[in-house]
Structure formats: C-alpha cells, structure tokens
C-alpha cells in the first residue's frame, strides 16, 4: 500500500501595513473603469459595461523588482486601486458592501499589450496577456478602518520620475460597491479575494531598468524596478 503524496502549499501571504498578513485566494480585475482609458483603448465608455477578468493569485506580490516577462516587447503599466475582501457571498447589495472589505492597496496590473492585441484580434481569450509571473505588484495593504477610497484621492504612476498616469478616484466609472455588486451576480466572492479596479489613461510601455512609482493618496507607495530576464 502506498501513501498519498503530500502537497506542500500555502496561499500567497501579502504584507499588511504595521502588522499581519492577508492570505490571497483569487484576483479579479475590471477593465475600462476610467472613461479616458477606455477611449485610449478604442472603446466608447458611454456604451461599455465593466469587463471582468482574473489573474492567477500567484501573480500578486510585493517584491521590489519585476523581471521583464517572456513573450512580449510591450509590457504596459496600469496603476489601480486594489480592494481586499474579508468576506463576501453572492448578489452583494451595494449598500451592504463595507462589512466585506478588509483593506486597500495600490497595485499595477502589468499587461503584455502586444499579446493582448493579438488575442483580441483573433477572438481568443487574453489570459496570458494578464496572467504571468509577477504580473500584479502591489504595495502594503492598509486596513479599511484606516483608509477609505475618497473620490478626491489622487492616483498616479511615475516611470523614472516622470508622470505617466494621473487622475483621481472620482474618475472611476463604477465605484467599489457597484463593482462588487455586479461581479457577485456572476461569482461567489469571499475572504481572501482581491479586486483590481481598473486604470486611468496614460498606460504605456516599460523598459528594462525602469523605476516605477505608483501612488494613491494615503496608501503606502508602491515602488519596483524592471529587471532583465
Ligand atoms: Mn487593468
């Protein structure tokens, strides 16, 4: 008689500001949540609905450098507010969302844009343009008791000190509660889930040796560099 193989694994553990960790279960993302970004991607924001997609949880990390990925010559930055859940369920009501929020962080939804364009053109799913090693760097998570997403909060991304993306959270087409309400009509949300809430205009390519600084007012700054393979 042979014994069952033992699988050693634990979920990604993300650092929380001051102390503690957040065990990550799954990462949802939304596309086209800022009108100017929808336009720069060739989509009419008046006619668009939130587009939900996922990244593998293993993509999310807090390392200080990202290795330039394979299969692209066009690695794009997308600065985003990231929401972390302590609970959830199906069909969440937009007026009862706050009890499910664990906290918030600033993150970057790294995208292999050339690959995404090819997948879109051929009508194929574009997971691999969004899901690859280190594709979701985030800053430290701040508990919801210490920070709320005020519409006036500035969201910004700099590359080597030059501003590339700049907006306020007021420019989000769908607020955090509306996104949670809509996504939970389709999937069960739960403790350990993250939602990347979309990016403002100004997305663009990163090069090896670039230094990226991503900020949302009041949250710990996210800084990382891009390293050669
Ligand atoms: Mn994005």
XYZ file of C-alpha atoms and ligand atoms in Angstrom:
230
model
C 0.000 0.000 0.000
C 1.355 3.402 -0.972
C 0.634 6.569 0.933
C -0.944 9.584 -0.722
C 1.545 12.187 -1.898
C 1.769 15.188 0.394
C 1.360 18.532 -1.356
C 3.121 21.378 0.389
C 1.480 24.696 -0.438
C 0.193 27.832 1.170
C -1.601 30.810 -0.336
C 0.366 33.959 -1.153
C 0.685 35.936 2.090
C 0.615 39.690 1.461
C 2.013 42.150 3.995
C -0.410 44.453 5.774
C 0.799 47.878 6.922
C 2.008 47.841 10.553
C 1.488 44.097 11.049
C -0.141 40.939 9.830
C -0.655 39.222 6.505
C -3.529 38.777 4.068
C -3.847 35.235 2.647
C -4.781 35.634 -1.013
C -7.399 33.354 -2.616
C -8.177 34.820 -6.029
C -7.606 38.021 -8.019
C -10.392 39.610 -10.024
C -9.815 42.611 -12.266
C -12.005 45.079 -14.119
C -11.230 46.695 -17.451
C -12.429 50.048 -18.809
C -13.311 51.622 -15.474
C -11.993 55.099 -16.384
C -13.515 56.854 -19.415
C -10.259 58.329 -20.758
C -8.551 54.935 -20.598
C -11.486 53.286 -22.411
C -11.069 55.911 -25.154
C -7.302 55.364 -25.424
C -8.073 51.636 -25.900
C -10.510 52.490 -28.717
C -13.747 51.835 -26.755
C -16.684 54.229 -26.279
C -17.095 54.486 -22.474
C -20.755 55.551 -22.852
C -21.581 52.182 -24.353
C -19.284 49.910 -22.400
C -20.018 47.688 -19.404
C -17.404 46.714 -16.812
C -15.297 43.876 -18.218
C -14.266 41.413 -15.506
C -11.340 39.049 -15.834
C -8.996 37.186 -13.486
C -5.295 36.941 -12.828
C -3.876 33.856 -11.135
C -3.312 34.611 -7.442
C 0.346 33.615 -7.782
C 0.884 36.754 -9.936
C 0.336 39.106 -6.983
C 3.425 40.004 -4.961
C 5.278 42.705 -3.027
C 8.792 42.256 -4.416
C 10.938 45.288 -5.210
C 11.681 44.205 -8.758
C 9.824 42.603 -11.648
C 11.615 40.509 -14.240
C 10.736 41.620 -17.781
C 8.464 38.782 -18.924
C 8.854 36.446 -21.875
C 6.563 36.633 -24.909
C 6.329 40.418 -25.125
C 8.094 43.503 -26.384
C 5.349 45.752 -25.000
C 4.978 45.424 -21.218
C 2.443 48.068 -20.117
C 1.826 49.602 -16.679
C -1.711 50.142 -15.318
C -1.911 51.736 -11.856
C -5.003 50.606 -9.936
C -6.755 50.712 -6.580
C -6.864 47.150 -5.225
C -9.601 46.049 -2.810
C -9.145 43.068 -0.454
C -12.118 41.164 0.976
C -12.621 39.621 4.418
C -15.908 38.000 3.368
C -18.410 38.037 0.565
C -21.098 35.883 -0.975
C -23.386 36.079 -3.980
C -25.537 39.023 -5.023
C -23.973 41.532 -2.651
C -26.022 44.678 -2.161
C -24.252 47.941 -2.913
C -25.416 49.369 0.451
C -24.041 46.458 2.487
C -20.559 46.143 0.991
C -18.348 47.708 3.667
C -18.576 44.762 6.063
C -16.827 42.616 3.428
C -13.827 44.926 2.914
C -10.574 44.003 4.633
C -8.459 46.782 3.175
C -6.890 48.534 0.219
C -3.548 48.854 -1.580
C -2.113 50.452 -4.685
C -1.237 47.946 -7.405
C -0.090 47.743 -11.010
C -1.884 45.477 -13.492
C 1.071 44.615 -15.731
C -0.058 43.716 -19.244
C 1.664 42.184 -22.269
C -0.150 44.617 -24.578
C 1.150 43.200 -27.849
C -0.027 39.734 -26.883
C -3.394 41.115 -25.715
C -3.901 42.911 -29.040
C -3.159 39.725 -30.977
C -5.538 37.661 -28.815
C -8.310 40.265 -29.163
C -7.854 40.431 -32.911
C -8.151 36.666 -33.292
C -11.086 36.417 -30.848
C -9.100 34.325 -28.360
C -9.119 34.668 -24.549
C -6.395 37.056 -23.368
C -5.492 35.468 -20.014
C -1.815 35.076 -20.860
C -1.500 38.799 -21.586
C -2.599 39.492 -17.986
C -1.536 36.374 -16.124
C 2.227 35.765 -15.983
C 4.924 35.686 -13.319
C 4.934 38.863 -11.157
C 2.098 40.435 -13.203
C 0.482 42.168 -10.221
C 2.909 44.054 -7.952
C 1.140 45.729 -5.014
C 2.089 47.920 -2.075
C 1.384 47.113 1.558
C -2.308 46.657 2.376
C -3.982 49.211 4.647
C -6.960 48.034 6.749
C -10.308 49.586 5.854
C -10.520 51.074 9.356
C -7.556 53.332 8.454
C -8.338 54.361 4.858
C -11.381 54.791 2.607
C -11.421 55.417 -1.169
C -12.423 59.084 -1.192
C -13.301 60.306 -4.717
C -10.815 63.176 -4.338
C -7.860 60.811 -3.732
C -5.152 61.206 -6.387
C -3.992 58.097 -8.260
C -0.670 58.422 -10.085
C 2.091 56.413 -11.724
C 5.597 57.654 -12.487
C 8.335 55.998 -14.516
C 11.842 57.217 -13.663
C 10.274 60.262 -12.003
C 8.119 61.287 -14.999
C 4.344 61.230 -14.531
C 2.657 58.779 -16.927
C -0.781 58.317 -15.347
C -2.616 60.839 -13.159
C -6.275 61.086 -12.120
C -8.490 60.962 -9.058
C -10.661 58.059 -7.921
C -13.671 60.237 -8.852
C -12.907 59.330 -12.487
C -13.860 55.694 -11.883
C -16.969 54.891 -13.937
C -18.091 52.226 -11.431
C -17.396 52.634 -7.707
C -16.112 49.843 -5.472
C -19.618 48.918 -4.168
C -21.074 48.846 -7.680
C -18.209 46.655 -8.924
C -18.704 44.216 -6.027
C -22.453 44.147 -6.636
C -22.000 43.437 -10.348
C -19.197 40.871 -10.002
C -21.066 38.971 -7.252
C -24.031 38.449 -9.572
C -21.744 36.177 -11.519
C -19.368 34.604 -8.984
C -19.245 33.990 -5.234
C -16.843 36.418 -3.592
C -15.156 35.509 -0.337
C -12.440 36.080 2.230
C -9.034 36.298 0.580
C -10.289 37.771 -2.671
C -8.742 40.819 -4.319
C -10.293 43.103 -6.925
C -8.146 45.352 -9.116
C -10.481 48.219 -10.000
C -9.178 49.495 -13.339
C -6.724 52.099 -14.542
C -6.836 55.743 -15.669
C -5.485 56.946 -19.017
C -1.782 57.076 -19.792
C -0.885 53.395 -19.907
C 2.363 52.785 -21.714
C 5.423 50.585 -22.108
C 8.088 49.800 -19.531
C 11.739 49.083 -20.341
C 14.420 47.134 -18.517
C 15.950 49.281 -15.709
C 12.849 51.499 -15.398
C 11.854 52.511 -11.872
C 8.089 52.555 -11.315
C 6.441 54.550 -8.528
C 2.694 54.092 -8.035
C 0.682 56.145 -5.578
C -2.827 56.578 -4.285
C -3.110 59.370 -1.746
C -2.991 57.971 1.790
C -1.824 54.447 0.871
C 1.779 53.151 1.144
C 3.724 53.924 -2.048
C 4.491 51.022 -4.400
C 7.970 51.109 -5.935
C 9.591 48.499 -8.139
C 12.197 48.259 -10.858
C 12.134 46.267 -14.085
C 14.932 43.727 -14.412
C 16.370 41.914 -17.377
C 15.370 38.247 -17.752
Mn -6.179 46.831 -15.601
